[in-house]
Short mmCIF file of C-alpha atoms and ligand atoms in Angstrom, two decimals:
data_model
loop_
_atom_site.label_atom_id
_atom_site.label_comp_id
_atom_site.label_asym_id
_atom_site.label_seq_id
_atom_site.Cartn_x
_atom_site.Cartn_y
_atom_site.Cartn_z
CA UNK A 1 -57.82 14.16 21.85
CA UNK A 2 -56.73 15.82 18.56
CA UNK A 3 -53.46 16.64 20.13
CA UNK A 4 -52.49 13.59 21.67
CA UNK A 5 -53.38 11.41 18.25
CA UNK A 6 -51.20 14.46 16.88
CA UNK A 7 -48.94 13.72 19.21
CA UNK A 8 -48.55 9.82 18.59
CA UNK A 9 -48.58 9.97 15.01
CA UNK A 10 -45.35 11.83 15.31
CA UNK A 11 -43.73 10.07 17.93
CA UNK A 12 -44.31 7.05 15.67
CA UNK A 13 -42.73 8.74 12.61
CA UNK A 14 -39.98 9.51 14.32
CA UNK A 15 -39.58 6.53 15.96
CA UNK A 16 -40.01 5.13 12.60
CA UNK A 17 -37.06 7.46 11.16
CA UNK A 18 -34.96 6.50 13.64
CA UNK A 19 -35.28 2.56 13.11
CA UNK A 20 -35.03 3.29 9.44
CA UNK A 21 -31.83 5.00 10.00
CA UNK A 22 -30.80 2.40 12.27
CA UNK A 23 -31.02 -0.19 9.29
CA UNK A 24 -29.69 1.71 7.01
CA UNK A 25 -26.24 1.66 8.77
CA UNK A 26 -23.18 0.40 6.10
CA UNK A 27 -21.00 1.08 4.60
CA UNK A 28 -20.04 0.21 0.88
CA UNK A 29 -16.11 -1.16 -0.04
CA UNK A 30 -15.04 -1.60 -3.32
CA UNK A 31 -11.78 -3.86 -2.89
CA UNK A 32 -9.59 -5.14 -5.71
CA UNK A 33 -8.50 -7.46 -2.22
CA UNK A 34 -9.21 -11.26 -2.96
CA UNK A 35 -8.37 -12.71 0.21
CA UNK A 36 -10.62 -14.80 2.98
CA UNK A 37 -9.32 -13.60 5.90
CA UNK A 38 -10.59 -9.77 4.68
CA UNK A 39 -14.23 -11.28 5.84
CA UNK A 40 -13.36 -11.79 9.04
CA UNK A 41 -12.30 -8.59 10.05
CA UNK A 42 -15.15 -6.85 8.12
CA UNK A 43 -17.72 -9.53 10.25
CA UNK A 44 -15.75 -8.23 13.44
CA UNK A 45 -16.20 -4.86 12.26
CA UNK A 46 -19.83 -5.12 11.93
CA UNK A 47 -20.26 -7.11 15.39
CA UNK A 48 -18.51 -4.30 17.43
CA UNK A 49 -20.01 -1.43 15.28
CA UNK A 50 -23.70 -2.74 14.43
CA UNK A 51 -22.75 -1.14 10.83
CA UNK A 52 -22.87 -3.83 7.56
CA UNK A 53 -19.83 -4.26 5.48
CA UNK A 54 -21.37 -5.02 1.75
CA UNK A 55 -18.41 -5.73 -0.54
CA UNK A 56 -17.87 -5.89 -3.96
CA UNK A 57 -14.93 -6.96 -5.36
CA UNK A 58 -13.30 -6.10 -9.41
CA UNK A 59 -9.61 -5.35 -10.66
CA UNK A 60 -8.72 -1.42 -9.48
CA UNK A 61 -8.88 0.40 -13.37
CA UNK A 62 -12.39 -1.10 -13.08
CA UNK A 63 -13.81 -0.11 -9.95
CA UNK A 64 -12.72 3.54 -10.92
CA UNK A 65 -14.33 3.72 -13.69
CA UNK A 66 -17.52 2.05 -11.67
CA UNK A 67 -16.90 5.09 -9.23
CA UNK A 68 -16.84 7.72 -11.58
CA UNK A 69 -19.93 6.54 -13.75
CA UNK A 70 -21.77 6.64 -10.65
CA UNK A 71 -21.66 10.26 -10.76
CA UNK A 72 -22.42 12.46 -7.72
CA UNK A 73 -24.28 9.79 -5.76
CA UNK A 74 -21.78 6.97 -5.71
CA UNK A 75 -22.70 3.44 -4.44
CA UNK A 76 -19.26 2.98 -2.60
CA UNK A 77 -17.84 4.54 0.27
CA UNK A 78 -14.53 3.83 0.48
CA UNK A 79 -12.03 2.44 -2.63
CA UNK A 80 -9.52 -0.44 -0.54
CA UNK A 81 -6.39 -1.34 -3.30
CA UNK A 82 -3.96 -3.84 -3.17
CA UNK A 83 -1.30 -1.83 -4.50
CA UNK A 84 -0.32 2.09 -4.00
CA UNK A 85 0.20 2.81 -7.58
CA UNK A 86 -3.75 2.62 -8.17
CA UNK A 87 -4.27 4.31 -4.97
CA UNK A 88 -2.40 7.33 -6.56
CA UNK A 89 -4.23 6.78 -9.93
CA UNK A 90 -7.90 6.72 -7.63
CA UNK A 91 -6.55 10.07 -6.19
CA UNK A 92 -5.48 11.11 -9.97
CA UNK A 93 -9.13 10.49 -11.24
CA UNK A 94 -10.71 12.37 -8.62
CA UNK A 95 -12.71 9.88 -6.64
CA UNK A 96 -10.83 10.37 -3.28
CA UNK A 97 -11.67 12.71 -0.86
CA UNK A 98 -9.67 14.72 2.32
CA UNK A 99 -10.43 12.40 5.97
CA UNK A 100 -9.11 14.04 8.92
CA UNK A 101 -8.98 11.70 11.43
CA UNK A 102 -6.64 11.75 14.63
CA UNK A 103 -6.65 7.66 14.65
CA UNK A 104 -5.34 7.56 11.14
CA UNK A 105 -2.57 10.17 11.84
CA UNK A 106 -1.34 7.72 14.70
CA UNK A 107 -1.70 5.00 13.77
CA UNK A 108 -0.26 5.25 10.10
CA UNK A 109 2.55 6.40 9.93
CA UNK A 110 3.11 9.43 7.22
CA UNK A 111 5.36 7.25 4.63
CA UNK A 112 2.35 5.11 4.31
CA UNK A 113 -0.34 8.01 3.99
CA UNK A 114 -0.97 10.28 0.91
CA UNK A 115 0.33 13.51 1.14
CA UNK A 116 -3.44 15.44 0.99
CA UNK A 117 -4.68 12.35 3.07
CA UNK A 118 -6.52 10.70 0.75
CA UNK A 119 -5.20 7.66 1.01
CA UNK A 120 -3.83 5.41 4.32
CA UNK A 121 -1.75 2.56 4.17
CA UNK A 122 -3.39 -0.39 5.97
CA UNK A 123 -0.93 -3.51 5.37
CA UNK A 124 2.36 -3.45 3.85
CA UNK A 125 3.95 -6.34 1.39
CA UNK A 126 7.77 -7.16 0.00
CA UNK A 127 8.11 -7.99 -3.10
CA UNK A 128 10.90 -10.78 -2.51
CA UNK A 129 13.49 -13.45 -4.40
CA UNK A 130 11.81 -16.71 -3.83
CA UNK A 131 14.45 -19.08 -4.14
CA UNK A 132 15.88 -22.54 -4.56
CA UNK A 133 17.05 -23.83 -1.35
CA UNK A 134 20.29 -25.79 -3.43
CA UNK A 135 21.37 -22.34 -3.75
CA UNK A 136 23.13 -19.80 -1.01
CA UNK A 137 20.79 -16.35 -1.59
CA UNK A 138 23.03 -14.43 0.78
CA UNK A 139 23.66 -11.32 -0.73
CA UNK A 140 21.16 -10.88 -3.17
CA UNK A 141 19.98 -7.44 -4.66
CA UNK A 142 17.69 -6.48 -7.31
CA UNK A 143 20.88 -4.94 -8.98
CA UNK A 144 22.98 -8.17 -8.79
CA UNK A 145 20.61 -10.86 -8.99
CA UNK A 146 21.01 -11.65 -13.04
CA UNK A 147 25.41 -11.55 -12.11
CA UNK A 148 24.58 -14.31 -9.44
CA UNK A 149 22.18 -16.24 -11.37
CA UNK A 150 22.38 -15.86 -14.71
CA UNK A 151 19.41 -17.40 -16.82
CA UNK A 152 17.66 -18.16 -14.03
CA UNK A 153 15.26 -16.01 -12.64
CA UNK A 154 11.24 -15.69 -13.47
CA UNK A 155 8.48 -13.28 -12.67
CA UNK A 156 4.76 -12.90 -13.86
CA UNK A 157 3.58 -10.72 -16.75
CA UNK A 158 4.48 -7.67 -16.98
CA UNK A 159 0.14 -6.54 -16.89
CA UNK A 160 1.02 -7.02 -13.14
CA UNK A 161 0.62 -3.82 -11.08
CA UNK A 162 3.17 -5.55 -8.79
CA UNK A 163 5.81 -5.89 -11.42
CA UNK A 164 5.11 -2.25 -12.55
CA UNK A 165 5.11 -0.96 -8.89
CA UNK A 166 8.82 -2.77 -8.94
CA UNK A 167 9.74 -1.31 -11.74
CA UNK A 168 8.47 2.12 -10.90
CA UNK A 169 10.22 2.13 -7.67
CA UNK A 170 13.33 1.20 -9.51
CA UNK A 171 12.62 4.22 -11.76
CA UNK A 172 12.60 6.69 -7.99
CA UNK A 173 15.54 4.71 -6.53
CA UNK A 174 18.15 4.07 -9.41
CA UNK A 175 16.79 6.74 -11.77
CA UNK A 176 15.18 5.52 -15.25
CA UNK A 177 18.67 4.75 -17.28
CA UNK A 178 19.82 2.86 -14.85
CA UNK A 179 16.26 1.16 -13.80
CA UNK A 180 15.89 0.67 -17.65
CA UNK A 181 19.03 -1.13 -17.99
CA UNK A 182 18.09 -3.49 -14.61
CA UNK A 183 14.74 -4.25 -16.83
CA UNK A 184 16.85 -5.15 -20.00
CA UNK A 185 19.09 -7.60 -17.81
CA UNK A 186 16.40 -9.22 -15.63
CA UNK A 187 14.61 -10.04 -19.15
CA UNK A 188 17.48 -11.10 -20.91
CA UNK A 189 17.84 -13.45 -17.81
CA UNK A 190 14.68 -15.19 -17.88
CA UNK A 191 14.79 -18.49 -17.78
CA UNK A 192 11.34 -18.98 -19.40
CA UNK A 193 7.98 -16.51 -21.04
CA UNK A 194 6.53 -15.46 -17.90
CA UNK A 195 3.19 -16.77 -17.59
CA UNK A 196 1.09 -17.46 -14.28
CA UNK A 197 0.50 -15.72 -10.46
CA UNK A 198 2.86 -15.50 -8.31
CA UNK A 199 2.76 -18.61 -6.66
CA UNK A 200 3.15 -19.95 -9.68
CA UNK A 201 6.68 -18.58 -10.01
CA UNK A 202 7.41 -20.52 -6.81
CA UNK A 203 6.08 -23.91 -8.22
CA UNK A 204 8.10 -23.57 -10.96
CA UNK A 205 11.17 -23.28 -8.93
CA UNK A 206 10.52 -26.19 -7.00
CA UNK A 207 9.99 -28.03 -9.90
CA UNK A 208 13.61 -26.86 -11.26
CA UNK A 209 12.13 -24.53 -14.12
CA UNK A 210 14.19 -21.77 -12.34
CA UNK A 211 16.60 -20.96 -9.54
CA UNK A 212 14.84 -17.71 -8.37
CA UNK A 213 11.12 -15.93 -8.62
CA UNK A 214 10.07 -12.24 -8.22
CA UNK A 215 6.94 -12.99 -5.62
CA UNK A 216 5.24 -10.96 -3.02
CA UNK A 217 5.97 -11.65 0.53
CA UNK A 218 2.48 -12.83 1.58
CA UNK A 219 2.21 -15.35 -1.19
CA UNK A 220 4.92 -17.68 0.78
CA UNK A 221 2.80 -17.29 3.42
CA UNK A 222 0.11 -18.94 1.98
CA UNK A 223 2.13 -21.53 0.45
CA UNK A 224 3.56 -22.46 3.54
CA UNK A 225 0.02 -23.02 4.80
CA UNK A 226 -1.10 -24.32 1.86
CA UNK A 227 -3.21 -27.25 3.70
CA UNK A 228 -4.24 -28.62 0.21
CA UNK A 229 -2.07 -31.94 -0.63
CA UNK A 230 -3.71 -32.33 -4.05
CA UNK A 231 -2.80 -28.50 -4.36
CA UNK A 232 0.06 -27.67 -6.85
CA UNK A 233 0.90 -25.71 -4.17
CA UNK A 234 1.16 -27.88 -1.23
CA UNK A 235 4.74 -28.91 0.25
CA UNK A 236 6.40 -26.24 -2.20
CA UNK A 237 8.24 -24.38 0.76
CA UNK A 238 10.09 -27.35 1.22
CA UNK A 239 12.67 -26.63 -1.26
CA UNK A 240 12.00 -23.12 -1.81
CA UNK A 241 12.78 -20.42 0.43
CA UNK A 242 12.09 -16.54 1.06
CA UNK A 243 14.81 -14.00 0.66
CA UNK A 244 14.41 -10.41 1.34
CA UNK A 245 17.05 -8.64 -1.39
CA UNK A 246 19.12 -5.49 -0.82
CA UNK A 247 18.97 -5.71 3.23
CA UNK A 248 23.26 -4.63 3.23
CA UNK A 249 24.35 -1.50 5.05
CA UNK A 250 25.30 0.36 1.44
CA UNK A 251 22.05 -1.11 -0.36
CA UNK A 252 18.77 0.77 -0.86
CA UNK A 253 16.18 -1.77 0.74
CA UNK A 254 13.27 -3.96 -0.17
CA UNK A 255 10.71 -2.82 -2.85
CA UNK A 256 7.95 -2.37 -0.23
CA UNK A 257 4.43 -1.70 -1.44
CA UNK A 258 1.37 -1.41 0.30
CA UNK A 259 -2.54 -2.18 0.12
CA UNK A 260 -4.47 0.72 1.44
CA UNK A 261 -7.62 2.42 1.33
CA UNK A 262 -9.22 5.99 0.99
CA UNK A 263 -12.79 7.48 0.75
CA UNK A 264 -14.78 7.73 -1.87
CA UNK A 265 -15.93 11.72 -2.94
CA UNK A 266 -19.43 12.37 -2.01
CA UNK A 267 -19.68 9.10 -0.27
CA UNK A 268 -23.21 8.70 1.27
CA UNK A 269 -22.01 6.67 4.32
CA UNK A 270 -18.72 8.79 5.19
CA UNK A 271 -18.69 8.33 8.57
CA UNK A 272 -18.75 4.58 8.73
CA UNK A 273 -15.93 4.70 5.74
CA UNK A 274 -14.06 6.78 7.92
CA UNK A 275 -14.76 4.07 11.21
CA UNK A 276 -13.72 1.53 8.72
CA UNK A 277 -10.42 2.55 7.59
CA UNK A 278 -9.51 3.25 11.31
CA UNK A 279 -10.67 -0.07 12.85
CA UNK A 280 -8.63 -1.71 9.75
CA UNK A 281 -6.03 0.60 11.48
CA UNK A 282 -5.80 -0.57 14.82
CA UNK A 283 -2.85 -2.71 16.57
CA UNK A 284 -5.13 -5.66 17.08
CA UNK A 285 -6.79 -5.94 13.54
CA UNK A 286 -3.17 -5.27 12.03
CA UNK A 287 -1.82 -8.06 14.00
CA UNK A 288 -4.86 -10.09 12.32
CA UNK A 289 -4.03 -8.96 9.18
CA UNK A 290 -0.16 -10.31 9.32
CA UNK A 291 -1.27 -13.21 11.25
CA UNK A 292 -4.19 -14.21 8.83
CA UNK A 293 -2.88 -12.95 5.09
CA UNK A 294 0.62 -12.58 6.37
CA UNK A 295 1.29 -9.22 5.82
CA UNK A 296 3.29 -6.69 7.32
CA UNK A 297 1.77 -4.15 9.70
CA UNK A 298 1.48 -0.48 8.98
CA UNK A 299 1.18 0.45 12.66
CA UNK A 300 3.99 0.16 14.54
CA UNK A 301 2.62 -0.27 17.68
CA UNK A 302 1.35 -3.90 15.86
CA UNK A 303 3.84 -7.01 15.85
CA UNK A 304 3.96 -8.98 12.88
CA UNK A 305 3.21 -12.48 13.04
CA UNK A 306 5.75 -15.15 14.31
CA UNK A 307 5.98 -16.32 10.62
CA UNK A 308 6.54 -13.38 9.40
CA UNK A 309 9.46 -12.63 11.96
CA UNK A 310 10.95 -16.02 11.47
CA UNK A 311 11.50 -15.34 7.95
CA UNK A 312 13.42 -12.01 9.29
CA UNK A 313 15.32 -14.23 12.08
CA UNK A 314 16.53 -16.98 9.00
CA UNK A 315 17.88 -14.59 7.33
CA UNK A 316 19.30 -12.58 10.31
CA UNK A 317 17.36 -9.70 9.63
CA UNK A 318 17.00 -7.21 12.51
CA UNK A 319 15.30 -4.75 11.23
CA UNK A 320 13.93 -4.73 7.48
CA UNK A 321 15.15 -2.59 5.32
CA UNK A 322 12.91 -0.77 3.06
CA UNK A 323 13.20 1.27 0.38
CA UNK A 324 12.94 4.98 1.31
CA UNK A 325 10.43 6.42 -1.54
CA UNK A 326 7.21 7.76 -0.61
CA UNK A 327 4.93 5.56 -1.89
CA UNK A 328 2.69 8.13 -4.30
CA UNK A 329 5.96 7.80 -6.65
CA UNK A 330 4.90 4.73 -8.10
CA UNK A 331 1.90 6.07 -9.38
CA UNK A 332 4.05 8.74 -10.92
CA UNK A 333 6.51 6.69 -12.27
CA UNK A 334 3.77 3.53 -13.49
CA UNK A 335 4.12 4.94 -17.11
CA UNK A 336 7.43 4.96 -17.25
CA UNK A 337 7.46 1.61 -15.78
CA UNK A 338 5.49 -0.06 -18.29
CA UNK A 339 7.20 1.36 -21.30
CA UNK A 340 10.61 0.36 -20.12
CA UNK A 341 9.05 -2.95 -19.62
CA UNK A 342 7.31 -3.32 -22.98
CA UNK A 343 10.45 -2.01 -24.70
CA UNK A 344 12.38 -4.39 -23.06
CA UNK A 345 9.80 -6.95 -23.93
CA UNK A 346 9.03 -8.55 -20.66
CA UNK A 347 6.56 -10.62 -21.65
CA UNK A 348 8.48 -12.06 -24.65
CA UNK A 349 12.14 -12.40 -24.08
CA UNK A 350 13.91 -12.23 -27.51
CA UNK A 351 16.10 -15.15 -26.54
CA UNK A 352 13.14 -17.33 -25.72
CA UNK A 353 11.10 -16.72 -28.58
CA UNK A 354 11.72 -19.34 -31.82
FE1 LIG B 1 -2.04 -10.47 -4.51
#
């Protein structure tokens, strides 16, 4: 009788461990990501896996530093950034770790993967010439885009990682004299203080502030969905248009930049991070991801979206050209990037200011 109460009390404790357990499955993301459509795939994700996505969302300097003050026993699991350059700076500070995983070598393809594997590529953006549609774009480079339209270009601040990512890849593909002097131009250029997102810059071109806009790719996207009509943005892609610059046989390719994701060291819920990243890897959730935030797929087994491809067919794009850096050099290079920019003074064009 002993035994057998011996005998239940166990097989309730371990039935109990075992339901624990099976609550406890999540896994923790801490995204600098700010879009919608993210939620979706992490609901799918937890549908198909039974494991809870819990989320929590801050700029990428801070979520490092969260990481790191959380010691040895860190809340998150895996660090998702909308930009490589603070994907290399994660890796920099330590709070990466090594993933082997046969999914992730196929389906990313090594361009868009860390070097030790301690990042992956997940979705890729352009950053692109949003333009006037009075004007002909055809043509258009980063290098000759101040001889074509002279006084008439605008970007965001240069605080932006995507401006310093630009910049930085500038710095790997033209060297820094000559990506110094393509700074000095494009601010001397300006037609007004840059101020606002990047839809913004778009805006303002439609409302004749400017002729062309430095803007990510997935931003036009957005506006031309914008749904809103009491939106500032709504009905703006009716006079402005996307342009994908340096796309000629001689000319080094689109400033391509990805969002990505790694996992966190010591992470307490590895293997879901690890299931993560890799569902956020497959062809069909790639396919959602250009489809839904209208970016480019990583996997190239994944089509991009028919949007996305008519933007390619307008401009008779075949293929897109991309610039051929390995995306960890704009983490090397972000220094350099943002003193050429502040010694340029990006944010304050001396021909503006009174
Ligand atoms: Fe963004």
């Amino acid at each position: 009788m002993k035994k057998l109460l011996m005998f239940v009390v166990l097989a309730l404790s371990i039935f109990g461990l075992a339901a624990c357990q099976e609550s406890k499955q999540e896994v923790n993301v801490y995204t600098t990501r700010h879009y919608d459509s993210d939620d979706a795939l992490y609901a799918q994700f937890t549908e198909e896996t039974g494991i809870t996505v819990n989320i929590i969302n801050d700029k990428a300097p801070a979520l490092i530093e969260k990481v790191k003050a959380e010691g040895d026993v860190p809340q998150a699991d895996v660090f998702f950034s909308a930009d490589a350059g603070y994907l290399a700076l994660a890796k920099n500070e330590g709070i990466l770790q090594t993933v082997s995983s046969e999914i992730l070598a196929e389906n990313v393809p090594s361009k868009y993967q860390d070097v030790d594997d301690m990042w992956f590529g997940l979705t890729k953006r352009a950053r692109v010439f949003l333009y006037d549609k009075s004007i002909d774009p055809t043509g258009l480079t980063y290098e000759n885009v101040t001889t074509m339209f002279p006084g008439e270009i605008i970007a965001r601040s240069s605080s932006n990682i995507y401006n310093q990512s630009l910049v930085a890849s500038l710095v790997e593909v033209l060297g820094e004299d000559a990506a110094t002097i393509w700074v000095n131009e494009l601010v001397s250029n300006m037609a007004r203080v840059p101020e606002g997102n990047d839809r913004d810059q778009a805006v303002a071109v439609a409302n004749g502030d400017a002729k062309i806009a430095i803007a990510n790719s997935y931003y036009y996207g957005k506006l031309v969905n914008e749904s809103d009509e009491s939106s500032s943005y709504y009905g703006v892609t009716d006079t402005v248009g996307i342009y994908f610059p340096n796309q000629g046989e001689d000319e080094t390719g689109v400033h391509m930049n990805i969002s990505g994701a790694g996992v966190i060291k010591n992470a307490q819920n590895k293997d879901n991070a690890i299931k993560l990243i890799e569902f956020l890897s497959r062809t069909d959730v790639q396919e959602s991801f250009s489809a839904t935030n209208y970016e480019f797929p990583v996997n190239e087994s994944a089509n991009m979206s028919t949007l996305l491809q008519s933007w390619l067919d307008d401009q008779n794009v075949t293929e897109l050209k991309e610039q051929t850096i390995n995306l960890s050099v704009l983490g090397e290079h972000n220094e350099t990037a943002v003193i050429i920019m502040t010694n340029a003074s990006w944010d304050n064009p001396s021909h503006l200011s009174n």
